[in-house]
Coordinates of C-alpha atoms in Angstrom, one line a residue:
M1 CA -20.7 15.0 27.2
A2 CA -18.5 12.4 25.3
K3 CA -19.9 11.3 21.9
D4 CA -21.0 7.7 21.8
Y5 CA -19.0 5.8 19.1
S6 CA -20.3 2.2 19.8
K7 CA -22.6 2.3 16.7
L8 CA -19.6 3.2 14.5
A9 CA -17.5 0.6 16.2
Q10 CA -20.2 -2.1 15.7
Q11 CA -20.5 -1.1 12.0
I12 CA -16.7 -1.4 11.5
V13 CA -16.4 -4.7 13.1
E14 CA -19.3 -6.1 11.2
Q15 CA -18.0 -5.0 7.9
V16 CA -14.5 -6.4 8.6
G17 CA -16.1 -9.5 9.9
L18 CA -16.4 -10.7 13.4
D19 CA -15.2 -14.2 12.6
N20 CA -12.6 -12.7 10.2
I21 CA -10.8 -10.6 12.9
E22 CA -8.0 -12.2 14.7
S23 CA -6.9 -9.0 16.6
V24 CA -7.3 -5.2 16.4
T25 CA -4.7 -2.6 17.5
H26 CA -4.5 1.1 16.6
C27 CA -1.9 3.9 16.2
Q28 CA -2.4 7.6 16.1
T29 CA -4.4 7.7 12.9
R30 CA -5.9 4.3 12.1
L31 CA -7.3 1.1 13.4
R32 CA -5.2 -1.9 12.4
F33 CA -6.9 -5.2 12.0
V34 CA -5.1 -8.5 11.6
V35 CA -7.7 -10.5 9.6
K36 CA -7.9 -14.0 8.3
N37 CA -9.0 -13.3 4.8
R38 CA -8.7 -9.8 3.4
K39 CA -10.8 -10.7 0.4
L40 CA -13.9 -11.0 2.5
I41 CA -14.0 -7.3 3.3
D42 CA -15.9 -4.8 1.1
D43 CA -13.7 -1.7 1.2
K44 CA -16.5 0.6 -0.2
K45 CA -18.9 -0.3 2.5
I46 CA -16.3 0.6 5.1
E47 CA -15.3 3.9 3.3
N48 CA -18.9 4.9 3.4
L49 CA -19.2 4.7 7.1
D50 CA -19.3 8.1 8.9
L51 CA -15.8 9.4 10.1
V52 CA -14.0 6.7 8.1
K53 CA -11.5 8.6 5.9
G54 CA -10.4 5.5 3.8
V55 CA -8.8 2.0 4.0
F56 CA -5.5 0.5 3.3
F57 CA -4.0 -2.9 3.3
G58 CA -0.3 -3.1 4.2
S59 CA 2.2 -4.8 6.7
G60 CA -0.1 -7.7 6.9
Q61 CA -2.9 -5.4 8.5
Y62 CA -6.2 -4.2 7.2
Q63 CA -6.1 -0.4 8.2
V64 CA -9.2 1.8 8.7
I65 CA -8.2 5.4 8.6
I66 CA -10.1 7.4 11.1
G67 CA -7.9 10.3 12.1
T68 CA -6.0 11.7 15.0
G69 CA -8.0 11.8 18.3
L70 CA -11.2 10.0 17.1
V71 CA -9.3 6.9 16.5
N72 CA -8.6 6.4 20.3
D73 CA -12.4 6.9 21.0
V74 CA -13.4 4.5 18.2
Y75 CA -10.8 1.9 19.3
S76 CA -12.1 2.3 23.0
A77 CA -15.7 1.6 21.7
I78 CA -14.5 -1.5 20.0
D79 CA -12.7 -2.7 23.1
K80 CA -15.9 -2.2 25.1
L81 CA -17.9 -4.3 22.6
G82 CA -15.8 -7.3 23.9
T83 CA -16.4 -9.2 20.8
V84 CA -12.9 -9.1 19.2
N85 CA -9.4 -9.4 20.6
A86 CA -8.3 -5.8 21.3
I87 CA -4.7 -6.0 22.0
Y88 CA -4.0 -2.7 23.5
G89 CA -5.4 0.6 24.1
K90 CA -2.5 3.0 23.4
D91 CA 0.5 3.0 21.1
D92 CA 2.1 -0.1 22.7
V93 CA 2.8 -2.7 20.0
N94 CA 4.4 -5.3 22.1
S95 CA 2.0 -7.9 21.2
G96 CA 0.4 -6.2 18.2
E97 CA 2.8 -4.9 15.7
S98 CA 5.5 -7.3 16.3
N99 CA 3.1 -10.0 16.0
V100 CA 1.9 -8.9 12.8
N101 CA 5.3 -8.5 11.5
N102 CA 6.0 -12.3 12.1
E103 CA 3.4 -14.9 13.0
N104 CA 0.5 -13.1 11.2
K105 CA 2.4 -12.5 8.0
T106 CA 1.9 -15.0 5.5
K107 CA 5.0 -16.9 4.1
L108 CA 4.6 -14.9 0.8
Q109 CA 4.5 -11.7 2.7
R110 CA 7.6 -12.5 4.7
F111 CA 9.3 -13.7 1.4
M112 CA 8.5 -10.5 -0.3
A113 CA 9.8 -8.5 2.6
M114 CA 13.0 -10.4 2.5
L115 CA 13.5 -9.9 -1.2
S116 CA 12.8 -6.3 -0.8
G117 CA 15.2 -5.9 2.2
I118 CA 18.0 -7.7 0.3
F119 CA 17.9 -6.2 -3.2
I120 CA 16.8 -2.6 -2.5
P121 CA 20.2 -1.7 -1.1
I122 CA 22.0 -2.7 -4.3
I123 CA 19.6 -1.1 -6.7
P124 CA 21.5 2.2 -6.9
V125 CA 24.7 0.7 -7.8
I126 CA 23.1 -1.5 -10.6
A127 CA 21.3 1.4 -12.0
A128 CA 24.5 3.6 -12.0
T129 CA 26.4 0.7 -13.8
G130 CA 23.5 0.7 -16.4
L131 CA 24.0 4.3 -17.0
F132 CA 27.8 3.8 -17.3
L133 CA 27.1 1.1 -19.8
G134 CA 24.8 3.3 -21.7
L135 CA 27.2 6.2 -21.9
Q136 CA 30.1 3.9 -23.0
S137 CA 28.0 2.5 -25.8
A138 CA 26.8 6.1 -26.8
F139 CA 30.2 7.7 -26.9
T140 CA 32.2 4.8 -28.4
N141 CA 29.6 4.3 -31.1
A142 CA 31.1 4.5 -34.7
Q143 CA 28.4 7.0 -35.9
V144 CA 29.0 9.2 -32.8
L145 CA 32.7 9.3 -33.2
K146 CA 32.3 10.0 -36.9
L147 CA 30.9 13.3 -36.0
F148 CA 34.3 14.2 -34.4
G149 CA 36.2 12.7 -37.2
A150 CA 37.3 9.7 -35.2
V151 CA 36.7 5.8 -35.3
P152 CA 36.5 3.3 -32.4
S153 CA 40.1 2.2 -33.0
D154 CA 41.3 5.8 -32.1
I155 CA 40.3 5.2 -28.4
P156 CA 43.5 4.1 -26.4
T157 CA 43.5 0.7 -25.0
S158 CA 44.3 2.2 -21.4
V159 CA 41.1 4.3 -21.7
N160 CA 38.9 1.3 -22.5
T161 CA 40.6 -0.6 -19.8
V162 CA 39.8 2.2 -17.2
I163 CA 36.3 2.5 -18.4
S164 CA 35.8 -1.3 -18.0
V165 CA 36.3 -0.8 -14.2
L166 CA 33.1 1.4 -14.2
T167 CA 31.2 -1.0 -16.3
G168 CA 32.2 -4.3 -15.3
T169 CA 32.8 -4.1 -11.5
V170 CA 29.3 -4.5 -10.1
F171 CA 28.4 -7.4 -12.5
S172 CA 31.7 -9.2 -11.9
F173 CA 31.2 -9.1 -8.0
L174 CA 27.5 -9.1 -7.9
P175 CA 27.2 -12.4 -5.9
A176 CA 29.5 -10.7 -3.2
L177 CA 27.1 -7.6 -3.1
I178 CA 24.1 -10.0 -2.6
V179 CA 25.7 -12.1 0.1
W180 CA 26.8 -8.9 1.9
S181 CA 23.0 -7.7 1.8
T182 CA 21.6 -11.0 2.7
F183 CA 24.0 -11.3 5.9
R184 CA 22.8 -7.7 6.8
Y185 CA 19.1 -8.6 6.4
F186 CA 19.5 -11.8 8.5
K187 CA 21.4 -9.8 11.2
G188 CA 24.8 -11.6 10.4
T189 CA 28.1 -9.6 10.3
P190 CA 28.1 -7.9 6.7
I191 CA 31.9 -8.1 6.3
V192 CA 31.8 -11.9 6.8
G193 CA 29.2 -12.0 4.2
I194 CA 31.2 -9.8 1.6
V195 CA 34.2 -12.1 2.2
I196 CA 32.1 -15.3 1.5
G197 CA 30.8 -13.6 -1.6
L198 CA 34.3 -12.7 -2.8
M199 CA 35.2 -16.4 -2.3
L200 CA 32.4 -17.4 -4.6
V201 CA 33.7 -15.2 -7.5
S202 CA 37.5 -15.5 -6.7
P203 CA 39.7 -15.2 -9.9
T204 CA 41.5 -18.3 -8.5
L205 CA 38.5 -20.3 -9.5
P206 CA 37.6 -21.0 -13.0
N207 CA 35.3 -18.2 -14.2
A208 CA 31.7 -19.5 -14.7
Y209 CA 31.2 -17.8 -18.0
D210 CA 34.6 -19.0 -19.4
V211 CA 33.6 -22.5 -18.4
A212 CA 30.2 -22.2 -20.1
G213 CA 32.0 -20.8 -23.2
G214 CA 34.4 -23.6 -23.4
T215 CA 37.5 -21.5 -22.8
A216 CA 38.2 -22.9 -19.4
K217 CA 37.5 -26.1 -17.4
A218 CA 36.3 -26.7 -14.0
I219 CA 38.6 -27.7 -11.3
M220 CA 37.9 -31.5 -10.4
L221 CA 38.1 -31.8 -6.6
F222 CA 39.0 -35.2 -5.6
G223 CA 38.8 -36.2 -9.1
H224 CA 35.1 -36.1 -9.2
I225 CA 33.6 -32.8 -7.9
P226 CA 33.5 -30.0 -10.5
V227 CA 34.3 -26.6 -8.8
I228 CA 33.8 -23.3 -10.7
G229 CA 33.1 -19.7 -9.7
S230 CA 29.6 -18.4 -9.2
Q231 CA 29.8 -15.5 -11.5
G232 CA 26.3 -14.2 -12.5
S233 CA 24.5 -16.5 -10.0
V234 CA 22.0 -14.6 -7.9
L235 CA 20.3 -17.5 -6.4
T236 CA 23.6 -19.1 -5.3
A237 CA 24.6 -15.8 -3.5
L238 CA 21.2 -15.6 -1.8
V239 CA 21.5 -19.2 -0.5
A240 CA 25.0 -18.7 0.6
G241 CA 24.0 -15.5 2.5
Y242 CA 21.0 -17.3 4.1
I243 CA 23.1 -20.3 5.1
G244 CA 26.0 -18.3 6.3
A245 CA 24.1 -15.7 8.4
N246 CA 22.1 -18.4 10.2
M247 CA 25.2 -20.4 10.7
E248 CA 27.0 -17.5 12.2
N249 CA 24.1 -16.5 14.5
Y250 CA 24.1 -20.2 15.7
F251 CA 27.7 -20.2 16.4
H252 CA 27.6 -16.8 18.3
K253 CA 25.1 -18.5 20.7
H254 CA 27.2 -21.7 21.2
V255 CA 30.9 -20.7 21.0
P256 CA 32.5 -19.5 24.3
N257 CA 32.9 -15.7 24.4
V258 CA 36.6 -15.9 24.7
L259 CA 36.8 -17.7 21.3
D260 CA 33.8 -16.1 19.6
Q261 CA 35.7 -13.4 17.7
I262 CA 38.0 -15.9 15.9
I263 CA 36.1 -19.2 15.9
T264 CA 32.8 -18.0 14.7
P265 CA 33.9 -16.2 11.5
F266 CA 36.4 -19.0 10.9
L267 CA 33.6 -21.7 11.0
T268 CA 31.1 -19.6 9.2
M269 CA 33.3 -18.9 6.2
L270 CA 34.7 -22.4 6.1
L271 CA 31.4 -24.3 6.2
T272 CA 29.4 -21.9 4.1
F273 CA 32.1 -21.9 1.3
G274 CA 32.4 -25.7 1.6
I275 CA 28.7 -26.3 1.3
M276 CA 28.3 -24.0 -1.7
I277 CA 31.4 -25.3 -3.6
L278 CA 30.8 -29.0 -2.9
G279 CA 27.3 -29.3 -4.5
V280 CA 24.8 -26.7 -3.3
G281 CA 26.2 -24.1 -5.6
P282 CA 26.0 -25.9 -8.8
I283 CA 22.6 -27.3 -8.1
V284 CA 21.1 -23.8 -7.2
H285 CA 22.9 -22.3 -10.2
W286 CA 21.1 -24.9 -12.5
I287 CA 17.8 -24.1 -10.9
E288 CA 18.4 -20.4 -11.5
N289 CA 19.1 -21.0 -15.1
V290 CA 16.0 -22.9 -15.5
M291 CA 14.0 -20.0 -13.9
V292 CA 15.5 -17.4 -16.1
A293 CA 15.0 -19.6 -19.2
G294 CA 11.4 -19.9 -18.1
V295 CA 10.9 -16.0 -17.8
E296 CA 12.6 -15.4 -21.0
S297 CA 10.3 -18.0 -22.8
V298 CA 7.2 -16.1 -21.4
I299 CA 8.5 -12.8 -22.5
H300 CA 9.1 -14.0 -25.9
L301 CA 5.7 -15.8 -26.4
P302 CA 4.5 -15.0 -30.0
F303 CA 2.4 -12.2 -30.9
G304 CA 3.4 -10.2 -27.7
I305 CA 1.2 -12.4 -25.6
G306 CA 3.9 -12.8 -22.9
G307 CA 4.5 -9.1 -22.9
F308 CA 0.8 -8.4 -22.5
L309 CA 0.5 -10.8 -19.6
I310 CA 3.4 -9.2 -17.7
G311 CA 2.5 -5.7 -18.4
A312 CA -1.2 -6.3 -17.4
A313 CA -0.2 -8.3 -14.2
Y314 CA 2.3 -5.8 -12.9
P315 CA -0.1 -3.1 -11.6
L316 CA -2.1 -5.9 -9.9
M317 CA 1.2 -7.2 -8.4
V318 CA 2.0 -3.7 -7.1
L319 CA -1.5 -3.4 -5.7
V320 CA -1.2 -6.6 -3.7
G321 CA 2.6 -5.9 -2.7
I322 CA 4.3 -8.9 -4.5
H323 CA 6.0 -6.9 -7.1
Q324 CA 9.4 -6.9 -5.1
M325 CA 9.7 -10.5 -6.3
M326 CA 10.4 -9.2 -9.8
I327 CA 13.7 -7.5 -8.5
A328 CA 15.3 -10.9 -8.0
I329 CA 14.3 -12.2 -11.4
E330 CA 15.5 -9.0 -13.1
T331 CA 18.9 -9.2 -11.2
S332 CA 19.3 -12.8 -12.4
L333 CA 18.5 -11.6 -16.1
L334 CA 21.0 -9.0 -15.8
A335 CA 23.7 -11.2 -14.3
A336 CA 23.1 -13.8 -16.9
T337 CA 22.5 -11.7 -20.0
H338 CA 23.4 -8.1 -19.0
L339 CA 19.9 -7.2 -20.4
N340 CA 16.8 -6.6 -18.5
P341 CA 13.7 -7.1 -20.8
L342 CA 11.5 -7.6 -17.8
I343 CA 11.6 -4.0 -16.3
T344 CA 10.8 -2.8 -19.9
L345 CA 7.5 -4.4 -19.9
E346 CA 6.7 -3.5 -16.3
A347 CA 7.5 0.1 -17.0
M348 CA 4.4 0.6 -19.0
Y349 CA 2.4 0.6 -15.6
G350 CA 3.9 4.1 -14.8
F351 CA 3.2 5.4 -18.2
A352 CA -0.4 4.2 -18.2
N353 CA -0.9 5.8 -14.7
L354 CA 0.3 9.2 -16.1
G355 CA -2.4 9.1 -18.8
V356 CA -5.1 8.2 -16.4
A357 CA -4.1 10.9 -13.9
L358 CA -3.7 13.5 -16.7
A359 CA -7.2 12.8 -17.8
M360 CA -8.4 13.3 -14.3
I361 CA -6.8 16.5 -14.0
I362 CA -8.1 18.0 -17.1
R363 CA -11.7 16.8 -16.6
S364 CA -12.0 17.4 -12.9
K365 CA -14.1 20.3 -11.8
S366 CA -13.5 19.7 -8.2
K367 CA -10.5 21.7 -7.1
K368 CA -9.9 19.5 -4.1
S369 CA -10.0 16.4 -6.4
K370 CA -7.8 18.1 -9.0
A371 CA -5.1 18.8 -6.3
T372 CA -4.9 15.1 -5.5
F373 CA -4.6 14.2 -9.2
V374 CA -1.9 16.8 -9.8
G375 CA 0.1 15.3 -6.7
A376 CA -0.3 11.9 -8.0
F377 CA 0.8 12.8 -11.5
S378 CA 3.8 14.6 -10.2
S379 CA 5.0 11.8 -8.1
Q380 CA 4.4 9.2 -10.9
L381 CA 6.7 11.2 -13.3
F382 CA 9.6 9.9 -11.1
G383 CA 8.2 6.4 -10.6
V384 CA 6.3 6.7 -7.2
S385 CA 3.1 5.1 -8.0
E386 CA 1.3 4.7 -4.6
P387 CA -0.5 8.1 -4.7
T388 CA -1.9 7.4 -8.2
L389 CA -2.6 3.7 -7.2
F390 CA -4.4 4.5 -4.0
G391 CA -5.6 8.0 -4.7
V392 CA -7.0 7.5 -8.3
L393 CA -6.9 3.9 -9.5
I394 CA -8.8 2.2 -6.7
R395 CA -10.7 5.1 -5.4
Y396 CA -13.4 5.3 -8.1
N397 CA -15.0 1.9 -8.9
F398 CA -11.8 0.4 -10.3
K399 CA -12.5 1.7 -13.7
P400 CA -9.2 3.8 -13.8
L401 CA -7.3 0.5 -12.7
I402 CA -8.8 -1.4 -15.5
V403 CA -7.6 1.2 -18.0
T404 CA -4.1 1.1 -16.5
V405 CA -4.0 -2.7 -16.5
L406 CA -5.2 -2.9 -20.3
T407 CA -3.0 -0.1 -21.6
S408 CA 0.1 -1.2 -19.7
G409 CA -0.6 -4.6 -21.1
F410 CA -0.7 -3.4 -24.7
G411 CA 2.2 -1.2 -24.4
A412 CA 4.3 -4.1 -23.0
A413 CA 3.0 -6.4 -25.8
A414 CA 4.5 -4.0 -28.3
L415 CA 7.8 -3.8 -26.8
S416 CA 8.1 -7.6 -26.4
I417 CA 7.3 -8.0 -30.1
L418 CA 10.1 -5.4 -30.8
N419 CA 12.6 -7.1 -28.4
V420 CA 13.4 -4.0 -26.6
A421 CA 15.4 -4.4 -23.3
A422 CA 16.9 -2.2 -20.7
N423 CA 20.5 -2.7 -19.4
S424 CA 19.8 -2.1 -15.6
Y425 CA 16.9 -1.6 -13.3
G426 CA 15.8 0.9 -10.5
L427 CA 14.6 3.7 -12.7
A428 CA 11.0 4.4 -13.7
V429 CA 9.0 6.7 -16.1
V430 CA 11.0 9.6 -16.9
P431 CA 14.4 8.5 -15.4
S432 CA 13.8 5.1 -17.1
Y433 CA 15.0 6.5 -20.5
L434 CA 18.5 6.4 -19.2
M435 CA 18.4 2.6 -19.3
Y436 CA 18.1 2.6 -23.2
I437 CA 20.8 5.2 -24.2
Y438 CA 23.2 2.3 -24.8
N439 CA 21.2 1.4 -28.0
A440 CA 19.7 3.9 -30.1
R441 CA 17.2 1.6 -31.7
D442 CA 15.7 0.5 -28.3
L443 CA 15.7 4.1 -27.1
I444 CA 13.6 5.2 -30.0
I445 CA 11.2 2.4 -29.9
Y446 CA 10.8 2.7 -25.9
T447 CA 10.2 6.4 -26.2
I448 CA 7.5 6.0 -29.0
V449 CA 5.7 3.1 -27.1
S450 CA 5.8 4.8 -23.8
I451 CA 4.4 8.1 -25.2
L452 CA 1.6 6.1 -27.0
T453 CA 0.8 4.3 -23.7
V454 CA 0.2 7.7 -21.9
I455 CA -2.0 8.8 -24.9
V456 CA -4.1 5.6 -25.1
A457 CA -4.6 5.6 -21.3
F458 CA -5.6 9.4 -21.5
I459 CA -8.2 8.8 -24.2
A460 CA -9.7 5.6 -22.6
T461 CA -9.9 7.3 -19.3
N462 CA -11.8 10.2 -20.8
M463 CA -14.0 7.8 -22.6
F464 CA -15.0 5.1 -20.0
A465 CA -13.3 6.0 -16.5
I466 CA -14.1 9.5 -15.5
P467 CA -16.1 9.3 -12.2
K468 CA -19.1 11.4 -12.1
E469 CA -18.2 12.9 -8.7
I470 CA -15.2 14.7 -10.0
L471 CA -17.3 16.5 -12.6
I472 CA -19.2 18.5 -9.9
E473 CA -17.8 21.8 -8.8
D474 CA -17.0 22.4 -5.2
V475 CA -19.7 24.8 -3.8
V476 CA -18.1 27.2 -1.4
N477 CA -18.9 30.5 0.3
K478 CA -15.8 32.7 0.2
E479 CA -17.2 35.6 2.0
K480 CA -15.0 35.1 5.2
I481 CA -11.4 34.3 4.5
K482 CA -8.7 34.3 7.3
D483 CA -5.0 33.7 6.8
N484 CA -3.1 31.5 9.2
A485 CA 0.3 29.8 9.3
V486 CA 2.0 26.7 10.7
Y487 CA 5.7 26.8 11.7
A488 CA 8.3 24.2 11.3
P489 CA 8.6 21.9 14.3
I490 CA 12.2 20.8 13.5
D491 CA 15.3 21.7 11.4
G492 CA 15.6 20.0 8.1
H493 CA 14.8 19.7 4.3
T494 CA 11.1 19.8 3.2
L495 CA 9.7 17.2 1.1
A496 CA 6.3 17.1 -0.8
L497 CA 3.8 14.9 1.1
D498 CA 3.2 12.6 -1.8
K499 CA 6.9 11.6 -1.9
V500 CA 6.7 10.0 1.6
N501 CA 6.9 6.3 1.9
D502 CA 3.4 5.7 3.4
P503 CA 0.5 5.6 1.0
V504 CA -2.0 6.8 3.7
F505 CA 0.1 10.1 4.2
A506 CA 1.2 10.4 0.6
S507 CA -2.4 10.2 -0.9
G508 CA -3.7 12.8 1.5
M509 CA -6.2 10.6 3.2
M510 CA -5.1 12.3 6.6
G511 CA -5.1 15.8 5.2
Q512 CA -2.8 18.0 3.4
G513 CA 0.7 19.2 4.7
I514 CA 4.3 18.7 4.1
A515 CA 7.1 16.5 5.3
I516 CA 10.6 17.2 6.6
K517 CA 13.7 15.2 6.6
P518 CA 15.8 15.8 9.6
D519 CA 19.2 17.3 9.3
G520 CA 22.0 14.9 10.3
S521 CA 21.8 12.0 12.7
A522 CA 22.0 13.8 16.1
K523 CA 19.3 14.2 18.7
V524 CA 16.3 16.2 17.1
N525 CA 14.1 18.5 19.1
I526 CA 10.4 18.9 18.2
Y527 CA 9.0 22.3 18.8
A528 CA 5.4 23.5 18.9
P529 CA 4.2 24.6 15.4
Q530 CA 1.8 27.0 16.8
T531 CA 0.2 28.1 20.1
G532 CA -2.6 25.8 21.2
K533 CA -3.7 22.8 23.2
L534 CA -2.2 19.4 22.8
N535 CA -5.0 16.8 22.4
I536 CA -2.7 14.2 21.4
V537 CA 0.7 13.1 23.0
A538 CA 1.5 9.6 21.9
D539 CA 2.9 7.4 24.7
T540 CA 5.6 6.3 22.3
G541 CA 6.5 9.8 21.6
H542 CA 6.1 9.3 17.8
A543 CA 3.1 11.7 17.4
Y544 CA 1.7 14.9 18.7
G545 CA -1.7 16.5 17.9
L546 CA -2.3 20.2 18.5
T547 CA -5.4 22.3 18.1
T548 CA -4.7 25.9 17.8
D549 CA -6.7 28.8 19.1
S550 CA -8.0 29.6 15.6
G551 CA -9.2 25.9 15.2
T552 CA -6.4 24.6 13.1
E553 CA -5.8 20.8 13.9
I554 CA -2.2 19.8 13.3
L555 CA -0.5 16.4 13.5
I556 CA 3.1 16.0 13.9
H557 CA 4.0 12.3 13.0
I558 CA 7.7 11.4 13.5
G559 CA 8.7 8.6 11.1
I560 CA 6.9 5.9 9.3
D561 CA 5.8 2.8 11.4
T562 CA 7.9 4.2 14.3
V563 CA 5.0 3.1 16.6
S564 CA 6.8 -0.3 16.6
L565 CA 9.9 1.2 18.5
K566 CA 7.6 1.5 21.6
G567 CA 9.1 4.8 22.5
K568 CA 12.8 3.7 22.0
G569 CA 14.7 6.7 21.0
F570 CA 12.0 9.1 21.8
T571 CA 11.8 11.7 24.8
I572 CA 8.5 13.4 25.7
N573 CA 8.5 16.8 27.5
T574 CA 4.8 17.6 27.5
K575 CA 1.5 15.8 28.2
A576 CA -2.0 15.7 26.7
D577 CA -4.3 18.6 27.4
Q578 CA -1.3 20.9 27.9
I579 CA -1.4 24.4 26.6
V580 CA 1.8 25.3 24.7
N581 CA 3.0 28.3 23.0
K582 CA 4.6 28.3 19.5
G583 CA 8.2 27.1 19.8
D584 CA 7.9 25.4 23.1
L585 CA 9.8 22.1 23.3
L586 CA 7.3 19.2 22.8
G587 CA 9.8 16.4 23.0
S588 CA 12.9 15.0 21.0
F589 CA 13.9 11.7 19.0
D590 CA 17.0 10.1 17.8
P591 CA 17.1 9.4 14.1
K592 CA 20.0 7.1 14.5
V593 CA 17.8 4.7 16.5
I594 CA 15.1 4.9 13.8
K595 CA 17.5 4.1 11.0
E596 CA 19.1 1.3 13.0
N597 CA 15.8 -0.4 13.0
K598 CA 15.4 0.0 9.3
L599 CA 12.6 2.7 9.6
D600 CA 12.1 6.1 8.0
D601 CA 12.6 9.1 10.1
T602 CA 10.8 11.6 7.9
V603 CA 8.5 13.9 9.9
M604 CA 5.1 14.6 8.6
V605 CA 3.4 17.8 9.4
I606 CA -0.4 17.3 8.5
I607 CA -3.4 19.8 8.6
T608 CA -6.0 17.2 9.7
N609 CA -9.0 19.5 9.1
S610 CA -7.9 20.5 5.7
K611 CA -11.6 20.4 4.4
D612 CA -12.0 23.6 6.5
Y613 CA -9.5 25.6 4.3
M614 CA -9.7 27.1 0.9
N615 CA -5.9 27.1 0.3
I616 CA -3.1 25.0 2.1
E617 CA 0.3 26.1 0.7
S618 CA 3.8 24.8 1.4
Q619 CA 7.2 24.7 -0.3
P620 CA 9.0 21.5 -0.8
D621 CA 12.8 21.1 -1.5
E622 CA 13.9 23.7 0.9
N623 CA 16.2 23.8 3.9
I624 CA 14.2 25.1 6.8
S625 CA 14.7 25.8 10.5
H626 CA 12.4 25.2 13.4
G627 CA 10.2 28.3 13.9
S628 CA 10.2 29.3 10.3
A629 CA 7.0 29.5 8.3
L630 CA 6.2 26.1 6.9
I631 CA 2.5 26.0 5.8
A632 CA 0.2 28.9 4.7
L633 CA -3.5 28.5 5.3
Q634 CA -6.6 30.3 4.0
Q635 CA -9.6 29.5 6.0
E636 CA -13.2 29.8 4.8
N637 CA -16.7 29.2 5.9
T638 CA -17.5 26.5 3.6
I639 CA -20.9 25.0 2.5
G640 CA -19.9 21.8 0.7
I641 CA -22.0 20.0 -1.9
N642 CA -23.2 17.6 0.8
D643 CA -24.2 20.5 3.1
S644 CA -26.0 22.3 0.5
V645 CA -28.0 19.2 -0.4
A646 CA -28.8 18.8 3.3
L647 CA -30.0 22.4 3.5
Q648 CA -32.3 21.9 0.5
K649 CA -33.9 19.0 2.1

């Protein structure tokens, strides 16, 4: 007889708020609510409900993590209540996910998504240029050269010229890169965008820096309109990209097909360049200069007040998802001054997280909790903060978050007082030191302050923020232990689960496991990782759930947010309730389709009943073939703390 989930459904709806819910959908692991006011929801009350594994707010949706299989039953129970707008019953997001990504996102959420989509593709080249500049400063420093019996004048002019190509190209043509990326984001033709960007910084036009320095004069068009290049203007490039891409899309719809290939790019380049040069560009550049000056004035408020405000606010910005806005400001700072003091202050968030996670690791007596903390600490070392944020900071009455906010603020305050600044962005925590090798003073100060931030956060966590529940040892009965294994469903390169770009999977809410990055871009076959019964075969082909004969519950989840593709690029060769043998073909997918839609094609292999196992081991950073051993399991008969308490009662 099927279990009745109507009570749980009613409880979830009541806690989210009947009048607060605009619609509800679901995928293979979670309920997805579109809500009017996220602040009205008490996360703790929902997390304490039976069968709820956790909650998460992202992509404009309030997500209640239920788990594979059960989420279908709970959703059906919500649908049967008839009190909220249940959009669909299976993984069809025609009116659900797409609606969330557009109408149901706030203007701020859409703006943040835009900035992220535009600037993230150019972060690697800016970070690399910062490293080039750092190495140049280090190896042309008079004190360094003195060790080799040389002086800066000994370096040939030709060598300095060649080095300047490495260090100067990105910032000289930064507007071109931004216009290209903006065109790409707004579905324009990227090559048209990059040509418009190059026009804005054409060497034929007076260089903006030279005009500002008084060594060059603007061209006076028609005797009245000053025309100069847009070197260093990030906002000008963003506006040019937005206008140009939308203009091109308009012309594509209205120019006859026979003329489209010539007339559309001609009109797009002519009109966009004309609009920017004849007035919009200078106005936007002036606005950008005011913004940069405003940020710099906050950073340099006396007594480190500005630094504290930025350092303390940044963890909260990450929590609510508006931190991507800072990338645009950092890019403007770099373009204008070639220095980035903002990321220096923001970086203390990562070091504070290290101190909190380290304290949790040392104090925790629960092996399962300790495993979560170790994973969070490891990923935070290289700047991935979501496992720490969602698995540590906001999980235990927010006290660890308060420690991070305050210690991040104080560390940033010290750095602002001492005027420390990076020379690029895109690097965090351990790799971030590379952004300061251009200046020995800044590198030393940054190193000292960052280490002190870790220490202070560690001490404060130990004193005020250690949750009582992690101080209780796991009570287990290890009399019966059985080994088992799960095998790779695809070919690829293994990746630690806490490194994937989904906080729910990365934090271990769904269970322990490992991820696999597919090899190449050709069609990928998905094979059964063990013998058992398929209890889940998603209609969209992006997820399979298998229960083995020994009771292991395995979820294979292809990609992140690939439910939005509605089956495009996926082929299904099996059906629910089918018995499969290890190595049987379950289906296939095309990574190219996933990437064309700007989604992540990482495949997660999760043991959803991880609590039933004493040890779950896997090896990241290895090339693996389908059918090879992927996850080793040790099963146990476990009497947990809650069970032992229940037995005593």
